[in-house]
PDB file of N, CA and C in Angstrom:
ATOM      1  N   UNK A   1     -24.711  -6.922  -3.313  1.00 58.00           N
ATOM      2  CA  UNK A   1     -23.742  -5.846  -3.517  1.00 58.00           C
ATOM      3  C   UNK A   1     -23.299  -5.252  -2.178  1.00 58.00           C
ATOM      4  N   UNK A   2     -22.086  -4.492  -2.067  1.00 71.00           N
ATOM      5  CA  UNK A   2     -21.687  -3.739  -0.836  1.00 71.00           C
ATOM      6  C   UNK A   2     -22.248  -3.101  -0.755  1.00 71.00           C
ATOM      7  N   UNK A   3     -22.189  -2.596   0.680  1.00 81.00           N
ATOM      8  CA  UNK A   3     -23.137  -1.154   1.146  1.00 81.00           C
ATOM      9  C   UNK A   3     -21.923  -0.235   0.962  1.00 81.00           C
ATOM     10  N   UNK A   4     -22.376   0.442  -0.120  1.00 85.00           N
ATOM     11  CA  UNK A   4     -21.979   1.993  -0.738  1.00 85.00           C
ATOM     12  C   UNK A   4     -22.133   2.938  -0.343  1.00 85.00           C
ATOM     13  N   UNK A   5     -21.407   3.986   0.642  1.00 87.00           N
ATOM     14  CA  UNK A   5     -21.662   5.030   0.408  1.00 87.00           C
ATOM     15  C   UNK A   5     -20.923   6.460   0.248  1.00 87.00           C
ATOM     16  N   UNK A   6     -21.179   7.397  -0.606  1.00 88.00           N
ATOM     17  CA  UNK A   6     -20.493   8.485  -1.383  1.00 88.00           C
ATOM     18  C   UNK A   6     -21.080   9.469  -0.562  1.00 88.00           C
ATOM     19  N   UNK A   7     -19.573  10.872  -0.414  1.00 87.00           N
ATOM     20  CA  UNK A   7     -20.570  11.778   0.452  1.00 87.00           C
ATOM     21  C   UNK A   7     -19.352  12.680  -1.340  1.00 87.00           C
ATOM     22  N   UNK A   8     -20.429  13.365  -2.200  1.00 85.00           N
ATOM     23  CA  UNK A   8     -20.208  14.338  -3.205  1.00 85.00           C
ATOM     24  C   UNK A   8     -20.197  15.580  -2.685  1.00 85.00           C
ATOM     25  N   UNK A   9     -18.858  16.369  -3.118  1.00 86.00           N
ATOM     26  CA  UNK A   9     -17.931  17.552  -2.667  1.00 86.00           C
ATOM     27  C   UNK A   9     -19.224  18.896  -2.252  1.00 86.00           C
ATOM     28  N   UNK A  10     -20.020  18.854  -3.615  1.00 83.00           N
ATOM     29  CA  UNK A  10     -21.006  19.985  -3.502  1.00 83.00           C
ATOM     30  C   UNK A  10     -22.172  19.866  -2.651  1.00 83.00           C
ATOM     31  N   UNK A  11     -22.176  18.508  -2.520  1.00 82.00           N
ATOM     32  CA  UNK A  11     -23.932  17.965  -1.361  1.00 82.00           C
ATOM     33  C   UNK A  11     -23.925  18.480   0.183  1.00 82.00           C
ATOM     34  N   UNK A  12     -24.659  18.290   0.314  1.00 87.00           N
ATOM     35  CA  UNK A  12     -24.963  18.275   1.975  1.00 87.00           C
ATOM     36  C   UNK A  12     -25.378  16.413   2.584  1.00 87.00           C
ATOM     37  N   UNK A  13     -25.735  16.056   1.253  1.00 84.00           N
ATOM     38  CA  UNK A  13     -25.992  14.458   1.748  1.00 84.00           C
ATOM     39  C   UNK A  13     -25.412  13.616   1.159  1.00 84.00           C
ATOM     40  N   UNK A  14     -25.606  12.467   1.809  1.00 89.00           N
ATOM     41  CA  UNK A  14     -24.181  11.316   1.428  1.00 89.00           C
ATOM     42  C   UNK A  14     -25.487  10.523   0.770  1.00 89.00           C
ATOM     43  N   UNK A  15     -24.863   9.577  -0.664  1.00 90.00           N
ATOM     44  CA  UNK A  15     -25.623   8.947  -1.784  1.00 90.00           C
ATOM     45  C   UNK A  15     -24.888   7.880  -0.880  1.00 90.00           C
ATOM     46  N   UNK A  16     -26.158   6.884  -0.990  1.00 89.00           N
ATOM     47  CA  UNK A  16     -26.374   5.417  -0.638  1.00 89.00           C
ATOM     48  C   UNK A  16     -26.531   4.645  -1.816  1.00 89.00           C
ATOM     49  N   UNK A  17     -26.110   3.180  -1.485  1.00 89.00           N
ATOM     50  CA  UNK A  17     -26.071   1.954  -2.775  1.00 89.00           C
ATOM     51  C   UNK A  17     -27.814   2.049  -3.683  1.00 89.00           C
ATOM     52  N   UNK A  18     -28.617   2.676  -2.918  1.00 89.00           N
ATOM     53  CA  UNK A  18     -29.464   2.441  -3.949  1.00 89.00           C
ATOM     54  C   UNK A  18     -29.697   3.715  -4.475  1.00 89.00           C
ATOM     55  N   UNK A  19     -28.901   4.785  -4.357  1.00 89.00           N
ATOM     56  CA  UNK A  19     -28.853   5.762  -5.602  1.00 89.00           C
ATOM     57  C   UNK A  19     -27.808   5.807  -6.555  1.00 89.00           C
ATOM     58  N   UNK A  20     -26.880   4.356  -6.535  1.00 92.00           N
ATOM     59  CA  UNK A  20     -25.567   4.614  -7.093  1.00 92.00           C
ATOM     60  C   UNK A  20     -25.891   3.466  -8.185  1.00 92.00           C
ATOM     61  N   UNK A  21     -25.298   3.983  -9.602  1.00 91.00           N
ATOM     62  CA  UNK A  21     -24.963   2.811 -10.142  1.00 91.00           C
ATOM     63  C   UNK A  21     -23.769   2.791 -10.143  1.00 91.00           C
ATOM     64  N   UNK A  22     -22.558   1.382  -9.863  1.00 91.00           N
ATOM     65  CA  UNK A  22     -21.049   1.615 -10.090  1.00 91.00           C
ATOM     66  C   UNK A  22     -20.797   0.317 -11.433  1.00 91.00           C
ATOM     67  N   UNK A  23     -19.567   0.975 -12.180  1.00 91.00           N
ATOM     68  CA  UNK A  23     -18.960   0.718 -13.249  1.00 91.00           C
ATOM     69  C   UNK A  23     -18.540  -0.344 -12.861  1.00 91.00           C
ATOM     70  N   UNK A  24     -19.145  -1.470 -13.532  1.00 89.00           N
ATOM     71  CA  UNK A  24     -18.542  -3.043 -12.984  1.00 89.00           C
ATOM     72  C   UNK A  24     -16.968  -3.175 -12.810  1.00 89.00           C
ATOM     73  N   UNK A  25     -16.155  -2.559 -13.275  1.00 87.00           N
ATOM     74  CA  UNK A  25     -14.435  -2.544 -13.318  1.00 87.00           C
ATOM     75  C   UNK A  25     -14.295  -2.055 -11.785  1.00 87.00           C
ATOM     76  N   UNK A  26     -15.054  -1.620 -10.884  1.00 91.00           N
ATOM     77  CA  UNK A  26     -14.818  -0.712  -9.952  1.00 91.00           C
ATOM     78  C   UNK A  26     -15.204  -1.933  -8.584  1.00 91.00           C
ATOM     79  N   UNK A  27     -15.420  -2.853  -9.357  1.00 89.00           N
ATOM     80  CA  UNK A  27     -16.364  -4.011  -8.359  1.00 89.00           C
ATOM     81  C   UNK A  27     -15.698  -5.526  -8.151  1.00 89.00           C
ATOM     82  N   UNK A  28     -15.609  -5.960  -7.066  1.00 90.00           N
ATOM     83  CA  UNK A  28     -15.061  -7.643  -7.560  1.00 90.00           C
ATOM     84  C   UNK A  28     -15.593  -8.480  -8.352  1.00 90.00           C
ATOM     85  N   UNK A  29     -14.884  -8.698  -9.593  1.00 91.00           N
ATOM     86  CA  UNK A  29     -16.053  -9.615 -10.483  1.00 91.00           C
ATOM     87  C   UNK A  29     -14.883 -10.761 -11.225  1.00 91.00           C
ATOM     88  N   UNK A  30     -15.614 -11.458 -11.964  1.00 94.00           N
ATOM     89  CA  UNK A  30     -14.745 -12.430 -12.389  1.00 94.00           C
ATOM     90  C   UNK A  30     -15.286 -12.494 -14.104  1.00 94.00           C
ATOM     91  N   UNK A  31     -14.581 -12.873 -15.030  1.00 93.00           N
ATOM     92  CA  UNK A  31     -14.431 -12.728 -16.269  1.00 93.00           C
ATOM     93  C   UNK A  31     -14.237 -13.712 -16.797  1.00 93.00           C
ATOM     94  N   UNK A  32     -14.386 -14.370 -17.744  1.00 94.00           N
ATOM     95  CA  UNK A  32     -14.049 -15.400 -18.851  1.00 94.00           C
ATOM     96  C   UNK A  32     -13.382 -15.152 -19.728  1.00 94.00           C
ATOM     97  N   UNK A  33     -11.600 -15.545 -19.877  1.00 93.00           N
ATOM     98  CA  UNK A  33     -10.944 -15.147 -20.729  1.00 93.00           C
ATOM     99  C   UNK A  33     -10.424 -16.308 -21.791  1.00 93.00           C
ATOM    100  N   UNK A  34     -10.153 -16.486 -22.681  1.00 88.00           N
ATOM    101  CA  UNK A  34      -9.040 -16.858 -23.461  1.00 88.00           C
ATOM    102  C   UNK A  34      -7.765 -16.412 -23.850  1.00 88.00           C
ATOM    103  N   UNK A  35      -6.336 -16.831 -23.197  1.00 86.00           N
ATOM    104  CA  UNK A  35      -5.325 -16.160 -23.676  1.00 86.00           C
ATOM    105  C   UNK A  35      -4.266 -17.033 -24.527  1.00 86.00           C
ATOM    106  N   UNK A  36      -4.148 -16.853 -25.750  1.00 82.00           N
ATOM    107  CA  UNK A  36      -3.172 -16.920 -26.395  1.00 82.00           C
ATOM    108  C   UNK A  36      -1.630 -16.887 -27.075  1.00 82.00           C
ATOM    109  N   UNK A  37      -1.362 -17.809 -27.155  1.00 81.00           N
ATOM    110  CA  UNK A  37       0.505 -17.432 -27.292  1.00 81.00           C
ATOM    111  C   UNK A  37       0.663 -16.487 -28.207  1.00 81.00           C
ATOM    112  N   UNK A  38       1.465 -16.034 -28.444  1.00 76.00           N
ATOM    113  CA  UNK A  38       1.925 -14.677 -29.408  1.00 76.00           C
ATOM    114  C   UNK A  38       2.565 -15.896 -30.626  1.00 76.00           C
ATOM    115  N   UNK A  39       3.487 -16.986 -30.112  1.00 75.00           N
ATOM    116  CA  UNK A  39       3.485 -17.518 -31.038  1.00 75.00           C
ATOM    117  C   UNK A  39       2.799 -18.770 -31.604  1.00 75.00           C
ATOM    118  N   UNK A  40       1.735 -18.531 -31.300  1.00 75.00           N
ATOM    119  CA  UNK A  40       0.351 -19.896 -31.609  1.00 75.00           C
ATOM    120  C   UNK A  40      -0.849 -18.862 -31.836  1.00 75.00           C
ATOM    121  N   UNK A  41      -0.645 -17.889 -32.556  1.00 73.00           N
ATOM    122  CA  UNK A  41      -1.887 -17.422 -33.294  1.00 73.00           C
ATOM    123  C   UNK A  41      -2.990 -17.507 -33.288  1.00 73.00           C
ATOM    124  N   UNK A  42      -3.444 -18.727 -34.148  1.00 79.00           N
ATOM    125  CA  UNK A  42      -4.337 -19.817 -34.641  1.00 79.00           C
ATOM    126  C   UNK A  42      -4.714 -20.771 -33.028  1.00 79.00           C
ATOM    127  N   UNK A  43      -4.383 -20.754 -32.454  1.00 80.00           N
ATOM    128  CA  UNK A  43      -4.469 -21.795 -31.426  1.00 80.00           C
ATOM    129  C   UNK A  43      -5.703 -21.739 -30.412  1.00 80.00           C
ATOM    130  N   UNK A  44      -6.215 -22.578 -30.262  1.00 84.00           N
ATOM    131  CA  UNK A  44      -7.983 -22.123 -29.776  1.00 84.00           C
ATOM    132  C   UNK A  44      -7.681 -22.947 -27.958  1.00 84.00           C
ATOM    133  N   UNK A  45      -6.962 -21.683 -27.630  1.00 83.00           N
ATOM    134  CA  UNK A  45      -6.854 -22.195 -25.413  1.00 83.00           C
ATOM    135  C   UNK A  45      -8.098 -22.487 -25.097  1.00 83.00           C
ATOM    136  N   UNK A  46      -8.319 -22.664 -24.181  1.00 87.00           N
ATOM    137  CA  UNK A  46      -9.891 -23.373 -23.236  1.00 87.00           C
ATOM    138  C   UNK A  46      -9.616 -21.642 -22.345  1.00 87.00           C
ATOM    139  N   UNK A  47     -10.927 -21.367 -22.363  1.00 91.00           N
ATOM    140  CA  UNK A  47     -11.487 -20.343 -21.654  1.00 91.00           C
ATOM    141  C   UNK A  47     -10.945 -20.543 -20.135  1.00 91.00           C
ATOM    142  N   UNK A  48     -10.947 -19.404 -19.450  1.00 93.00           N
ATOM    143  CA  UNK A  48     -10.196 -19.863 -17.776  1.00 93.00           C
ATOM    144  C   UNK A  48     -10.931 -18.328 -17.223  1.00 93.00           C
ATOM    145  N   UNK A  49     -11.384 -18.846 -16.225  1.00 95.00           N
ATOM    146  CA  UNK A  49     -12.202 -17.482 -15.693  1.00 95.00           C
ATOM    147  C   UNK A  49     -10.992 -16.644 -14.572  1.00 95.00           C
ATOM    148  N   UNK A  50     -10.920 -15.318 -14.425  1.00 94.00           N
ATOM    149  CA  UNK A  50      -9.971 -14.703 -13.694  1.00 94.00           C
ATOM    150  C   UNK A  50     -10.915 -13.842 -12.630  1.00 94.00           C
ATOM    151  N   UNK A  51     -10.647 -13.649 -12.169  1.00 94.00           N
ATOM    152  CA  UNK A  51     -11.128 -12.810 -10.657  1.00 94.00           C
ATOM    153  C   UNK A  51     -10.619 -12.083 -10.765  1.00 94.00           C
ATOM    154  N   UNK A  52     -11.257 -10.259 -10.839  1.00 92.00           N
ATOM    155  CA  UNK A  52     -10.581  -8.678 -10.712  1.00 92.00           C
ATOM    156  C   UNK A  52     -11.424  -8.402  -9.324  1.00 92.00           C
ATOM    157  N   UNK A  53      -9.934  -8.155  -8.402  1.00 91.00           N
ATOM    158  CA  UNK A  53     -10.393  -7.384  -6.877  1.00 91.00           C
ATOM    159  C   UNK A  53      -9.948  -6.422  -7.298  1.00 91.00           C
ATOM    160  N   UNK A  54     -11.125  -5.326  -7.689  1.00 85.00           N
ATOM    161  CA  UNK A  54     -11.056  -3.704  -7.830  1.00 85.00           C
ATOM    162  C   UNK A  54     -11.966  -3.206  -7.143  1.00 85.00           C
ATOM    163  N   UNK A  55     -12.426  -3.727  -5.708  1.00 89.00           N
ATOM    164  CA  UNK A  55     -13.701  -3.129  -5.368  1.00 89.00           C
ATOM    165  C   UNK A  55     -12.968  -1.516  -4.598  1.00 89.00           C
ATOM    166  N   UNK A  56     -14.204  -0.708  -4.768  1.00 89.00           N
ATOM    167  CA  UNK A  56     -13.692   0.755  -3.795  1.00 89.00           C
ATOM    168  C   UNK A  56     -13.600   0.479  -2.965  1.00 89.00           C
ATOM    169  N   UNK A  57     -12.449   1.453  -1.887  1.00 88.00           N
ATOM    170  CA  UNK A  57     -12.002   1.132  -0.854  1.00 88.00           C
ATOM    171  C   UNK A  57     -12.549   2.663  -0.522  1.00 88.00           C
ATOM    172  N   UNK A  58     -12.860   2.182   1.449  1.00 88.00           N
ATOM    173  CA  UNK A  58     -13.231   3.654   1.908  1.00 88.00           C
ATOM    174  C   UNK A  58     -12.333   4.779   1.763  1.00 88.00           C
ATOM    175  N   UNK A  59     -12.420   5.961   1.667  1.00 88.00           N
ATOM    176  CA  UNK A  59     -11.494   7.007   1.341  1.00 88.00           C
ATOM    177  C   UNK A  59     -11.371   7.135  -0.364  1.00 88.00           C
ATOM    178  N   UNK A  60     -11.425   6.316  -1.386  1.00 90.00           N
ATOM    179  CA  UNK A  60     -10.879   6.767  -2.301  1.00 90.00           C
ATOM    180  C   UNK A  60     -12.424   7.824  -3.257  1.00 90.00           C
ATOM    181  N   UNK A  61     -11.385   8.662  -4.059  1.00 91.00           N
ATOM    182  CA  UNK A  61     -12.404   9.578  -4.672  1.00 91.00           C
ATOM    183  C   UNK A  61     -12.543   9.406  -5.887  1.00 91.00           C
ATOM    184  N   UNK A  62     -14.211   9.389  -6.121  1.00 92.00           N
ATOM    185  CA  UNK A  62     -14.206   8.696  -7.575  1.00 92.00           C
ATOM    186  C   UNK A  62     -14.872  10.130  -8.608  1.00 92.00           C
ATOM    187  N   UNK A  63     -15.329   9.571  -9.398  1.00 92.00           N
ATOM    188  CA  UNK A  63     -15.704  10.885 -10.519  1.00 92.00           C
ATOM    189  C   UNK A  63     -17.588  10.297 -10.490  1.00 92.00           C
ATOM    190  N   UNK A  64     -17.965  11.148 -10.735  1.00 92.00           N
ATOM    191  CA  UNK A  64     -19.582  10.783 -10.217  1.00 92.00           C
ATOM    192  C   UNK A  64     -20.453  11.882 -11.437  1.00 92.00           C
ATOM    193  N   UNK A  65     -21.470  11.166 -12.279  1.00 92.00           N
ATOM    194  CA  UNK A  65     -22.706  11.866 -12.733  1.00 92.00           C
ATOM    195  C   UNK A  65     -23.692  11.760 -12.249  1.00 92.00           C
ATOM    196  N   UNK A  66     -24.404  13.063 -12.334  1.00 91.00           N
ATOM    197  CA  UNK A  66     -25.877  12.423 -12.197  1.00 91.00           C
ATOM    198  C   UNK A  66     -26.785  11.982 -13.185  1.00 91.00           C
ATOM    199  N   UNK A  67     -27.810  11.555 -12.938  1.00 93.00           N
ATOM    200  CA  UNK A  67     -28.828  11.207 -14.156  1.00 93.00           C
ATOM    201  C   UNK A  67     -30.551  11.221 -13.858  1.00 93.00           C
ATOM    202  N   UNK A  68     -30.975  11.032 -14.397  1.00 91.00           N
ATOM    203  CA  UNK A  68     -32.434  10.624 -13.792  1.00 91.00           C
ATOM    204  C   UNK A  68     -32.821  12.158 -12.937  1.00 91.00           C
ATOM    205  N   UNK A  69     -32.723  13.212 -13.606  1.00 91.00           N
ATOM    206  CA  UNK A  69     -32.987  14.494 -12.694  1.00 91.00           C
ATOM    207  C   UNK A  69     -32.445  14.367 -11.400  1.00 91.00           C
ATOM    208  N   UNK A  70     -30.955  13.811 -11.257  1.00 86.00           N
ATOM    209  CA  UNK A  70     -30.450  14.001 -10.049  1.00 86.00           C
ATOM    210  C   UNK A  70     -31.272  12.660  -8.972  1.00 86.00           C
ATOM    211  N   UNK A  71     -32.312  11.804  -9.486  1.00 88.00           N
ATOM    212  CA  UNK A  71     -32.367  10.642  -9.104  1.00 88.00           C
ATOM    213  C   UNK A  71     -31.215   9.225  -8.264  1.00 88.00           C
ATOM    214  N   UNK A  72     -30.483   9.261  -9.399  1.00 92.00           N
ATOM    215  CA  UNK A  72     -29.516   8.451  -9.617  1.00 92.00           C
ATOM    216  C   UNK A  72     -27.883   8.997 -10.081  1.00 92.00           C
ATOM    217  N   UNK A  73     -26.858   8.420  -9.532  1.00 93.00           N
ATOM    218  CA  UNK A  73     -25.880   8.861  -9.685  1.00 93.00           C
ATOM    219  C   UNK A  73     -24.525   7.504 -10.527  1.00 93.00           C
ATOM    220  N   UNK A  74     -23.846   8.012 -11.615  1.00 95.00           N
ATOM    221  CA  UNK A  74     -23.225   6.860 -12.169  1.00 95.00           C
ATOM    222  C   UNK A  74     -22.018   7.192 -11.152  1.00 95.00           C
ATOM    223  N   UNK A  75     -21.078   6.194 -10.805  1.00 94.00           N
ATOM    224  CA  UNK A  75     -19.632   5.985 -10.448  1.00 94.00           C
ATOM    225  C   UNK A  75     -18.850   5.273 -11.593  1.00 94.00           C
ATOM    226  N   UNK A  76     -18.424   6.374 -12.152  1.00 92.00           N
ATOM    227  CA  UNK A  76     -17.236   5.911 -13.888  1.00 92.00           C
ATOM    228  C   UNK A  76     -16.107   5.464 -12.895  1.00 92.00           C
ATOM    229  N   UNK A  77     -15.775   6.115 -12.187  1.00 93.00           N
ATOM    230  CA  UNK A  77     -14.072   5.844 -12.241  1.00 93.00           C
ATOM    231  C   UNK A  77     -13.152   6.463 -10.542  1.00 93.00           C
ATOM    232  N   UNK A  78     -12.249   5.509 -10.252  1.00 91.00           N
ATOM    233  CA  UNK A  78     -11.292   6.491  -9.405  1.00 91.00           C
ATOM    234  C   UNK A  78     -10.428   7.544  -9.487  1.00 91.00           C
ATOM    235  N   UNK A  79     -10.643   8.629  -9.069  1.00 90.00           N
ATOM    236  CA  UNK A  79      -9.707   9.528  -9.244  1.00 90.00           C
ATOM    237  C   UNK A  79      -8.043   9.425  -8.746  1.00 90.00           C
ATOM    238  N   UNK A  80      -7.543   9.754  -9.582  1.00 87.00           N
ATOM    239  CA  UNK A  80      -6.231   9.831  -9.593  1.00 87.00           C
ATOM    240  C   UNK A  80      -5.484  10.847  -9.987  1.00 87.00           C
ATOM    241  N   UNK A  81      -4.581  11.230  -9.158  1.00 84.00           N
ATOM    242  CA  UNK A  81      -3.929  12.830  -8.966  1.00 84.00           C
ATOM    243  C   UNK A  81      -2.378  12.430  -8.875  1.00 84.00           C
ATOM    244  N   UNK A  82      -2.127  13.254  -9.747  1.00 87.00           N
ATOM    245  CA  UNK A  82      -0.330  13.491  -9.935  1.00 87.00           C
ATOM    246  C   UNK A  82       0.506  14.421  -9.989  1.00 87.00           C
TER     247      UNK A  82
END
C-alpha cells in the first residue's frame, strides 16, 4: 500500500498508513466486470477486468472517522465543495 498520510483539522498529529483504513474506491484497484448490450439482454459477455486510478492525491481533503477508541481512523470519501 502507499505511504499515507492525513494531518485531521482538530489534531495536533498527522495519522499514518497504519492508523488508516481507506475505502477501496479511494485506491488503485482493478475489478472484474461484465458489460452488456442494452440490446442483448440475455447475452452472457466474457468478464474483462478494468483498472480504477482513484488513488488520493496529496492536498485533497477527505471525510475521516474514528473507531477503535480513536485507535484507528476510516477514510469514506473525498471532499468536495461547491
Amino acid at each position: 500500500p502507499p505511504e499515507v498520510r492525513i494531518r485531521v483539522d482538530n489534531m495536533t498529529i498527522e495519522l499514518e498508513s497504519e492508523d488508516l483504513i481507506v475505502s477501496q474506491y479511494l485506491t488503485s484497484h482493478k475489478r472484474l466486470v461484465k458489460i452488456r448490450e442494452a440490446s442483448l439482454p440475455n447475452s452472457n459477455p466474457p468478464e474483462m477486468e478494468i483498472e480504477f486510478l482513484n488513488e488520493l492525491k496529496n492536498g485533497d481533503r477527505v471525510i475521516v472517522a474514528s473507531i477503535n477508541n480513536g485507535q484507528n481512523f476510516v477514510v469514506f470519501d473525498r471532499e468536495e465543495n461547491y
